[in-house]
XYZ file of C-alpha atoms in Angstrom:
588
model
C 7.563 54.105 130.071
C 4.905 55.154 132.613
C 2.321 52.625 131.336
C 4.934 49.889 131.217
C 5.851 50.649 134.808
C 2.211 50.409 135.969
C 1.883 47.046 134.272
C 5.024 45.530 135.721
C 5.653 47.234 139.037
C 4.077 44.462 141.155
C 6.040 41.706 139.388
C 9.442 43.273 138.763
C 9.751 45.738 141.622
C 11.917 48.828 141.781
C 14.857 47.328 139.846
C 13.025 47.500 136.519
C 11.962 51.080 137.217
C 15.602 52.046 137.749
C 16.685 50.365 134.500
C 13.844 51.944 132.496
C 14.499 55.416 133.885
C 18.208 55.133 133.133
C 17.394 54.105 129.559
C 15.015 57.039 129.190
C 17.599 59.513 130.497
C 20.231 58.007 128.208
C 17.866 58.287 125.258
C 17.166 61.966 125.943
C 20.874 62.742 126.265
C 21.705 60.894 123.053
C 18.981 62.785 121.205
C 20.187 66.097 122.586
C 23.659 65.751 121.058
C 22.473 64.497 117.680
C 22.137 66.898 114.751
C 22.015 70.205 116.642
C 21.885 73.497 114.823
C 25.355 74.980 114.352
C 26.199 78.697 114.371
C 29.840 79.620 113.746
C 30.692 83.285 114.292
C 34.083 84.511 113.059
C 35.511 87.991 113.553
C 38.301 89.330 111.344
C 41.585 90.468 112.962
C 40.048 90.639 116.460
C 42.552 90.596 119.313
C 42.040 88.154 122.179
C 42.412 91.120 124.538
C 39.516 93.019 122.944
C 36.774 91.081 124.766
C 35.518 91.436 128.308
C 35.548 87.676 128.848
C 39.303 87.691 128.105
C 40.068 90.555 130.470
C 39.203 93.777 128.622
C 37.664 96.328 130.976
C 36.995 99.245 128.617
C 35.281 97.753 125.533
C 31.658 96.714 126.035
C 31.018 93.190 124.719
C 28.150 91.869 126.905
C 26.701 89.517 124.280
C 29.977 87.824 123.407
C 30.754 87.678 127.141
C 27.389 85.958 127.608
C 28.651 83.086 125.445
C 31.520 82.666 127.919
C 29.204 82.805 130.942
C 26.844 80.212 129.473
C 29.498 78.068 127.793
C 33.180 77.220 127.655
C 36.067 79.656 127.261
C 39.135 78.238 125.527
C 42.176 80.214 126.684
C 44.705 78.520 124.394
C 42.654 78.431 121.208
C 44.823 78.739 118.114
C 44.340 79.784 114.525
C 45.955 77.351 112.074
C 47.549 80.347 110.329
C 48.086 84.010 111.218
C 46.597 85.176 107.881
C 42.995 85.298 106.646
C 42.955 83.022 103.582
C 44.945 80.051 104.947
C 43.294 80.273 108.374
C 39.804 80.121 106.860
C 40.805 77.234 104.570
C 42.005 75.270 107.609
C 38.833 76.145 109.529
C 36.538 74.812 106.783
C 38.532 71.639 106.071
C 40.041 70.712 109.443
C 43.444 70.508 107.739
C 46.629 72.539 107.743
C 46.450 74.875 104.724
C 49.715 73.437 103.365
C 47.752 70.230 102.615
C 45.263 71.992 100.310
C 47.740 74.293 98.580
C 46.319 77.288 100.438
C 49.718 78.399 101.788
C 51.989 80.677 99.748
C 55.671 80.310 98.983
C 55.720 83.926 97.791
C 55.481 87.069 99.880
C 51.715 87.509 99.382
C 49.804 84.992 101.494
C 46.173 85.967 100.781
C 43.944 86.702 97.802
C 43.747 90.398 96.956
C 41.671 90.398 93.767
C 38.265 89.021 92.863
C 39.624 87.956 89.462
C 42.401 85.712 90.749
C 42.231 82.074 89.626
C 43.362 80.463 92.887
C 41.051 79.284 95.636
C 39.965 76.436 97.872
C 40.224 73.370 95.591
C 37.026 71.521 94.744
C 38.706 68.300 95.914
C 38.741 69.588 99.479
C 35.937 68.396 101.733
C 34.443 71.171 103.853
C 32.231 70.653 106.891
C 29.473 72.439 104.970
C 29.542 69.741 102.264
C 29.228 66.968 104.835
C 26.471 68.684 106.812
C 24.517 69.436 103.650
C 24.611 65.709 102.830
C 23.086 65.083 106.268
C 20.088 67.290 105.511
C 21.341 70.556 107.003
C 20.384 73.918 105.525
C 23.717 75.697 105.083
C 24.566 79.393 104.696
C 27.650 81.562 104.671
C 27.020 85.237 105.394
C 29.860 87.757 105.364
C 33.440 87.412 104.165
C 34.585 84.451 102.012
C 38.190 85.178 100.862
C 38.786 81.697 99.426
C 38.594 82.370 95.704
C 35.842 82.675 93.118
C 36.529 81.499 89.523
C 39.032 79.243 87.769
C 38.854 79.635 83.985
C 35.891 81.904 83.203
C 33.980 84.653 84.956
C 31.004 82.392 85.634
C 32.415 78.947 86.476
C 32.322 79.796 90.238
C 34.600 76.821 90.974
C 35.754 78.294 94.306
C 32.462 79.974 95.249
C 30.812 79.135 98.614
C 27.946 77.418 96.758
C 30.536 75.041 95.270
C 31.738 74.143 98.764
C 28.529 72.962 100.386
C 26.670 76.175 101.168
C 23.049 76.522 99.976
C 23.084 80.281 100.429
C 25.714 83.009 100.258
C 25.378 86.693 101.077
C 28.588 88.616 101.435
C 31.976 89.637 100.068
C 33.812 87.226 97.767
C 37.213 88.681 98.707
C 37.818 90.837 101.776
C 37.429 94.266 103.304
C 40.405 96.538 102.515
C 41.269 100.198 103.038
C 41.007 100.549 99.268
C 37.319 99.584 99.490
C 36.396 102.702 101.452
C 37.107 106.146 99.972
C 39.405 108.258 102.097
C 40.923 105.344 104.008
C 44.178 105.068 102.041
C 45.567 101.983 100.336
C 47.113 98.738 101.495
C 49.174 98.728 98.303
C 50.860 102.103 98.807
C 53.906 100.874 100.752
C 54.359 97.950 98.382
C 54.178 100.226 95.336
C 56.644 102.617 96.920
C 59.071 99.823 97.783
C 58.786 97.629 94.697
C 57.738 99.849 91.787
C 59.189 103.325 92.295
C 62.826 102.258 91.826
C 62.142 100.096 88.702
C 60.129 102.964 87.186
C 62.966 105.379 87.922
C 65.528 103.007 86.395
C 63.341 102.516 83.328
C 62.880 106.254 82.918
C 66.613 106.956 83.268
C 67.391 104.165 80.781
C 64.924 105.549 78.255
C 66.194 109.128 78.580
C 69.797 107.906 78.346
C 69.052 105.933 75.176
C 67.327 108.962 73.672
C 70.333 111.201 74.473
C 72.801 108.650 73.104
C 70.679 108.398 69.953
C 70.477 112.184 69.641
C 74.233 112.864 69.918
C 75.045 109.949 67.650
C 77.122 107.770 70.023
C 74.862 104.788 69.404
C 72.329 104.042 66.766
C 69.159 102.748 68.403
C 66.350 101.904 65.977
C 63.660 104.528 66.378
C 61.023 101.790 66.072
C 62.551 99.905 69.026
C 62.432 103.045 71.149
C 58.823 103.537 70.120
C 57.825 100.000 71.068
C 59.656 100.338 74.385
C 57.854 103.587 75.178
C 54.520 102.096 74.109
C 54.994 99.037 76.341
C 55.867 101.198 79.345
C 52.929 103.524 78.674
C 50.426 100.657 78.338
C 51.731 99.051 81.542
C 51.370 102.290 83.480
C 47.888 102.966 82.060
C 46.706 99.459 83.008
C 48.221 99.846 86.501
C 46.643 103.267 87.040
C 43.296 102.064 85.668
C 43.302 99.006 87.894
C 44.065 100.844 91.113
C 41.743 103.715 90.225
C 38.890 101.240 89.766
C 40.081 98.808 92.458
C 37.033 99.488 94.628
C 34.612 98.701 91.799
C 36.493 95.598 90.640
C 37.126 93.951 94.003
C 34.823 95.344 96.690
C 31.291 94.156 96.013
C 28.415 92.308 97.637
C 26.919 89.091 96.276
C 23.804 87.060 96.916
C 24.522 83.522 95.748
C 26.051 83.958 92.238
C 24.659 87.443 91.615
C 26.326 90.769 92.378
C 23.811 92.968 94.184
C 25.968 95.956 95.122
C 29.075 97.087 93.244
C 31.000 98.806 94.691
C 30.217 97.880 98.281
C 28.491 100.450 100.492
C 29.361 100.420 104.188
C 26.096 102.081 105.190
C 24.346 99.833 107.743
C 26.433 96.914 106.469
C 26.552 95.086 109.805
C 22.786 95.510 110.160
C 22.297 93.971 106.703
C 24.538 90.998 107.486
C 22.754 90.493 110.810
C 19.317 90.685 109.197
C 20.335 88.064 106.627
C 21.581 85.772 109.418
C 18.373 86.171 111.437
C 16.183 85.535 108.404
C 18.130 82.378 107.568
C 17.549 81.070 111.100
C 13.840 81.903 110.920
C 13.512 80.119 107.556
C 14.938 76.944 109.081
C 13.386 76.595 112.524
C 11.988 73.154 111.614
C 15.195 71.577 110.261
C 18.840 71.471 111.355
C 20.912 74.321 109.986
C 24.521 75.452 109.714
C 25.075 79.211 109.759
C 28.598 80.562 109.249
C 28.541 84.296 109.945
C 31.937 85.812 109.145
C 32.059 89.457 110.134
C 33.956 92.143 108.249
C 34.700 93.688 111.636
C 37.405 94.560 112.600
C 39.557 94.339 109.480
C 40.363 97.736 108.013
C 38.764 99.711 106.515
C 37.026 100.223 109.850
C 33.409 101.295 109.850
C 30.479 101.603 112.230
C 26.872 102.702 111.827
C 25.562 105.949 113.304
C 24.215 104.168 116.398
C 27.752 103.070 117.352
C 30.057 105.691 115.860
C 31.863 107.653 118.550
C 30.307 105.648 121.402
C 33.254 103.505 122.561
C 36.383 104.464 124.488
C 38.678 103.234 121.719
C 37.801 105.290 118.662
C 36.475 103.750 115.479
C 38.055 100.374 116.279
C 36.162 100.163 119.567
C 32.953 101.289 117.849
C 33.322 98.419 115.373
C 33.892 95.842 118.126
C 30.827 97.017 120.024
C 28.694 96.980 116.865
C 29.786 93.392 116.206
C 28.802 92.487 119.767
C 25.373 94.002 119.106
C 25.035 91.702 116.090
C 25.972 88.632 118.144
C 23.266 89.605 120.625
C 20.621 89.711 117.909
C 21.619 86.263 116.668
C 21.316 84.876 120.204
C 17.973 86.647 120.682
C 16.437 85.075 117.582
C 17.458 81.647 118.888
C 15.652 82.343 122.147
C 12.617 83.719 120.345
C 12.161 80.409 118.518
C 13.186 78.187 121.475
C 16.305 77.038 119.659
C 18.994 77.923 122.219
C 19.179 74.426 123.706
C 19.239 72.873 120.239
C 22.092 75.035 118.961
C 25.867 74.966 119.350
C 27.255 78.513 119.035
C 30.972 79.134 118.445
C 32.756 82.490 118.401
C 36.345 83.098 117.286
C 38.620 85.280 115.152
C 40.512 84.151 112.052
C 43.786 85.358 113.614
C 45.111 87.863 116.111
C 44.875 91.637 115.939
C 46.745 93.551 113.234
C 48.949 95.658 115.496
C 50.538 97.611 112.610
C 47.219 99.155 111.560
C 47.586 102.912 112.063
C 45.403 105.381 110.138
C 46.876 108.241 108.110
C 45.725 110.519 110.935
C 47.685 108.460 113.494
C 44.684 106.712 115.072
C 45.211 103.105 116.159
C 43.064 100.926 113.892
C 44.417 97.592 115.126
C 43.283 95.593 118.133
C 44.764 94.414 121.414
C 46.345 90.994 121.865
C 46.557 91.210 125.632
C 49.844 90.068 127.124
C 50.821 88.200 123.982
C 53.660 89.149 121.669
C 53.231 90.150 118.030
C 50.056 89.972 115.995
C 48.554 89.077 112.649
C 51.037 87.558 110.135
C 53.298 86.184 112.909
C 53.292 82.962 114.899
C 54.101 84.700 118.129
C 51.135 84.059 120.436
C 49.574 87.425 119.600
C 49.162 86.327 115.985
C 47.550 82.936 116.563
C 46.007 82.820 120.054
C 42.393 83.817 119.400
C 39.058 83.838 121.250
C 37.395 80.438 121.448
C 33.899 80.430 122.963
C 31.408 77.559 122.681
C 27.885 77.551 124.100
C 25.343 74.753 124.046
C 23.051 74.868 127.091
C 22.641 71.529 128.810
C 25.365 69.819 126.809
C 28.648 71.671 127.337
C 29.799 73.039 130.665
C 28.620 76.541 131.569
C 31.159 79.063 132.815
C 34.082 76.687 132.359
C 37.568 77.730 131.263
C 39.923 75.309 129.505
C 43.627 76.094 129.133
C 44.510 73.250 126.766
C 45.888 73.721 123.229
C 42.981 73.647 120.769
C 42.723 74.734 117.149
C 40.183 76.283 114.807
C 40.699 73.066 112.794
C 38.923 71.210 115.632
C 35.555 72.641 114.608
C 35.512 70.394 111.520
C 35.532 66.992 113.283
C 33.433 68.319 116.167
C 30.437 69.395 114.093
C 30.794 66.606 111.515
C 30.391 64.040 114.297
C 27.497 65.977 115.834
C 25.746 65.879 112.450
C 26.104 62.065 112.370
C 28.337 62.350 109.295
C 31.466 60.296 108.673
C 34.900 61.888 108.770
C 36.745 61.490 105.458
C 38.978 58.420 105.502
C 40.996 59.245 102.377
C 42.927 62.192 103.831
C 44.570 63.458 106.994
C 42.280 65.483 109.254
C 44.413 67.529 111.629
C 41.604 68.692 113.921
C 40.193 66.713 116.861
C 36.683 66.422 118.273
C 36.286 69.023 121.039
C 33.118 67.661 122.648
C 34.776 65.347 125.231
C 36.881 68.300 126.394
C 33.892 70.663 126.434
C 31.812 68.222 128.468
C 34.589 67.574 130.973
C 34.884 63.898 130.021
C 38.597 64.396 129.372
C 40.942 67.021 130.769
C 43.703 67.039 128.161
C 43.631 68.064 124.519
C 44.365 65.449 121.873
C 46.840 67.879 120.305
C 50.223 66.685 121.529
C 51.826 68.661 118.693
C 50.624 71.670 116.700
C 52.566 72.974 113.706
C 52.609 76.714 113.097
C 53.193 77.750 109.492
C 54.169 81.178 108.210
C 52.674 80.881 104.723
C 54.138 77.578 103.419
C 57.149 77.629 105.729
C 57.158 75.685 108.993
C 57.844 78.416 111.513
C 57.245 76.907 114.954
C 56.042 73.770 116.745
C 54.030 73.457 119.943
C 54.456 70.356 122.130
C 52.200 69.561 125.075
C 53.437 66.277 126.611
C 50.749 64.044 128.060
C 52.480 63.750 131.443
C 53.300 67.422 131.927
C 51.725 70.845 132.360
C 54.436 72.380 130.196
C 53.633 73.657 126.715
C 56.891 73.858 124.800
C 57.131 76.087 121.749
C 60.057 75.892 119.346
C 60.802 78.610 116.745
C 62.952 77.795 113.706
C 62.857 81.421 112.557
C 61.282 84.669 113.720
C 60.232 87.846 111.856
C 62.462 90.904 111.985
C 60.368 93.572 113.674
C 60.740 97.081 112.293
C 61.574 99.262 114.106
C 63.617 96.687 116.047
C 62.249 97.644 119.468
C 58.598 97.539 118.319
C 55.990 94.778 118.500
C 55.463 94.386 114.758
C 56.640 95.062 111.221
C 55.451 98.651 110.928
C 57.739 99.528 108.013
C 56.118 96.899 105.764
C 52.626 96.869 107.377
C 52.805 93.059 107.867
C 55.624 90.635 108.641
C 56.890 88.314 105.906
C 58.110 84.744 106.054
C 61.386 84.408 104.179
C 64.603 86.006 102.961
C 65.815 89.154 104.654
C 62.537 89.571 106.531
C 63.348 86.803 109.030
C 66.117 85.518 111.288
C 66.834 81.774 111.372
C 67.769 80.211 114.704
C 70.193 77.320 115.180
C 69.559 75.925 117.681
C 65.890 76.927 117.548
C 64.397 79.238 120.150
C 62.627 77.362 122.955
C 59.909 78.707 125.266
C 57.733 77.107 127.947
C 54.397 78.859 127.482
C 53.101 77.525 130.812
C 55.714 79.693 132.540
C 56.363 82.354 129.904
C 53.203 82.974 127.843
C 54.580 86.346 126.746
C 57.523 84.601 125.039
C 59.992 86.985 126.619
C 62.929 84.779 127.590
C 64.119 81.909 125.360
C 65.359 78.907 127.298
C 68.933 77.628 126.969
C 70.737 74.400 127.944
C 71.807 76.273 131.075
C 68.261 77.285 132.091
C 66.461 74.122 130.924
C 68.110 70.763 131.619
C 65.936 68.972 129.029
C 66.735 71.494 126.270
C 68.299 69.041 123.803
C 65.824 66.278 124.654
C 62.885 68.591 123.921
C 64.393 69.693 120.595
C 64.970 66.038 119.690
C 61.318 65.155 120.299
C 60.145 68.153 118.295
C 62.457 67.353 115.360
C 61.086 63.806 115.272
C 57.526 65.171 115.286
C 58.435 67.467 112.382
C 59.829 64.505 110.435
C 56.617 62.525 111.002
C 54.474 65.503 110.036
C 56.506 66.242 106.906
C 56.129 62.626 105.724
C 52.342 63.054 105.914
C 52.402 65.930 103.404
C 51.812 65.413 99.692
C 52.534 67.730 96.785
C 49.457 69.688 95.665
C 48.972 72.635 93.269
C 49.874 75.930 94.892
C 46.699 78.013 94.944
C 48.628 81.111 96.040
C 51.297 81.071 93.329
C 51.874 84.347 91.473
C 49.967 82.941 88.528
C 46.948 82.194 90.724
C 47.194 85.489 92.633
C 47.418 87.946 89.754
C 44.394 89.780 88.351
C 43.008 88.155 85.201
C 40.611 90.437 83.277
C 38.666 87.486 81.799
C 37.763 86.337 85.324
C 36.493 89.743 86.411
C 32.961 89.789 87.806
C 31.027 92.887 86.791
C 27.304 93.534 87.245
C 27.114 95.998 84.343
C 30.216 96.426 82.176
C 33.726 97.753 82.596
C 32.716 100.763 80.463
C 29.930 101.504 82.978
C 32.431 101.238 85.867
C 30.849 97.972 87.070
C 28.085 99.748 88.959
C 24.820 98.395 90.386
C 22.955 98.696 93.674
C 19.888 96.560 94.242
C 20.488 96.815 98.005
C 19.575 100.517 98.065
C 16.942 100.296 95.371
C 19.292 101.494 92.644
C 19.815 99.959 89.232
């Protein structure tokens, strides 16, 4: 441009210089938003009120807060589901989980076993698949929780490497209390509620039959009694065996398709995940990369390394949050070290709100803080779905800006697909919207006029943000029954459920205006809101339109797909050797 200017300045004058300079600036800006590196950081069960940038004054999160200072803070950022598995499916595909079959009609809404046959279908298009096609190096480090195998223990049909990731280091399922000795069991309440009574009835029936047989009132074939006793005994042995070895069978660490630590050790686990993330970045400084780092923090079982244990003001939960913040800082530091900060979009969020019912056996609070918002994980009250949303990209998105428009974790899909110069799929509905115009201040309103909030596979609530209004209407068709009634969660069952006697249906539906009542304290009525019936009419029409866009798909969270199948069990040695190996610590 400089030489061209010297050659033509006498003939063309200043006008040409202005045109050339504008073209040069435009060219630089276009290049800057094309194929950036992408780092997506996802916490597990983190409350929006746990971070300094969202108002917390006692937990120390300087590195996560730095993302807010140098980027955009979304204050109405929403998880597509209040549970891990469906939320992560929506995040990866940009689609409501009901569209991919990743929403349950049964009580259990997530995968609990490594040898379940359900998972994210291979027909689904993830952002990692599309970015890989565009030449990106892709890695998922941390928690997966979207299935593993379909028909055999090595088909890996649902594995991260089958969904567009070049590299995987992490947990195929999730972190549970059962994974850490001494932390109790997530199954205990369920076993007490659902199995104790049937076992008692079976025992009474068997004893009664034996007595009747003994006194001669009824002739029961001895062989039948024997088979009955054998069946009960085998069932109990299998159940006891499974839960006794649960940690070995379901809590393990993988690198790509290979198990490298079974059972999982929590020692320096966050440091290991962080080191893997940093090494992936350093291996790909000369090509665009996608790094999805999904922390185990702060899902229970809680853990923290010696450098963080006992250092926060909020017990082990606070220690875990502060250790995660340390990890985020190291990821940001390695970007700076290699001059990649201005070439990298960094996103931080949580898969859903804090699990408020998490209380340890010793009475210590192991769940997070959802700020002013009602409820938590497993509910579509704001505390369950309103999550941190931080995006930093120096020189491209606004620094220090706060946006109070409805956005979704599904929006990441179209945002980064477009940035990678890939094409959005045209053969399916994509429910997310490109965030970049909002992040750059080119538009002031979200493209989400409506957002549909599902409790498992059941449409629970609808959010409506009219284009000509500041109001954000939220309509509930049913709400969970908190237990105890005056509490902020379902403490008797550990999580809230989505159907039957666990919920209360509302006719007419409950209506809130979140712009005036973000705490969802006072439902509106025809007497307090003149447009009550008009608003419900608009929402019902939106539901009809949305429902017509849905198509029947196989249910990946059916009981058949959820249950443990021994032939799908991954084991690095053998079941007779308790599935033990440890190449992480130098063991066999």
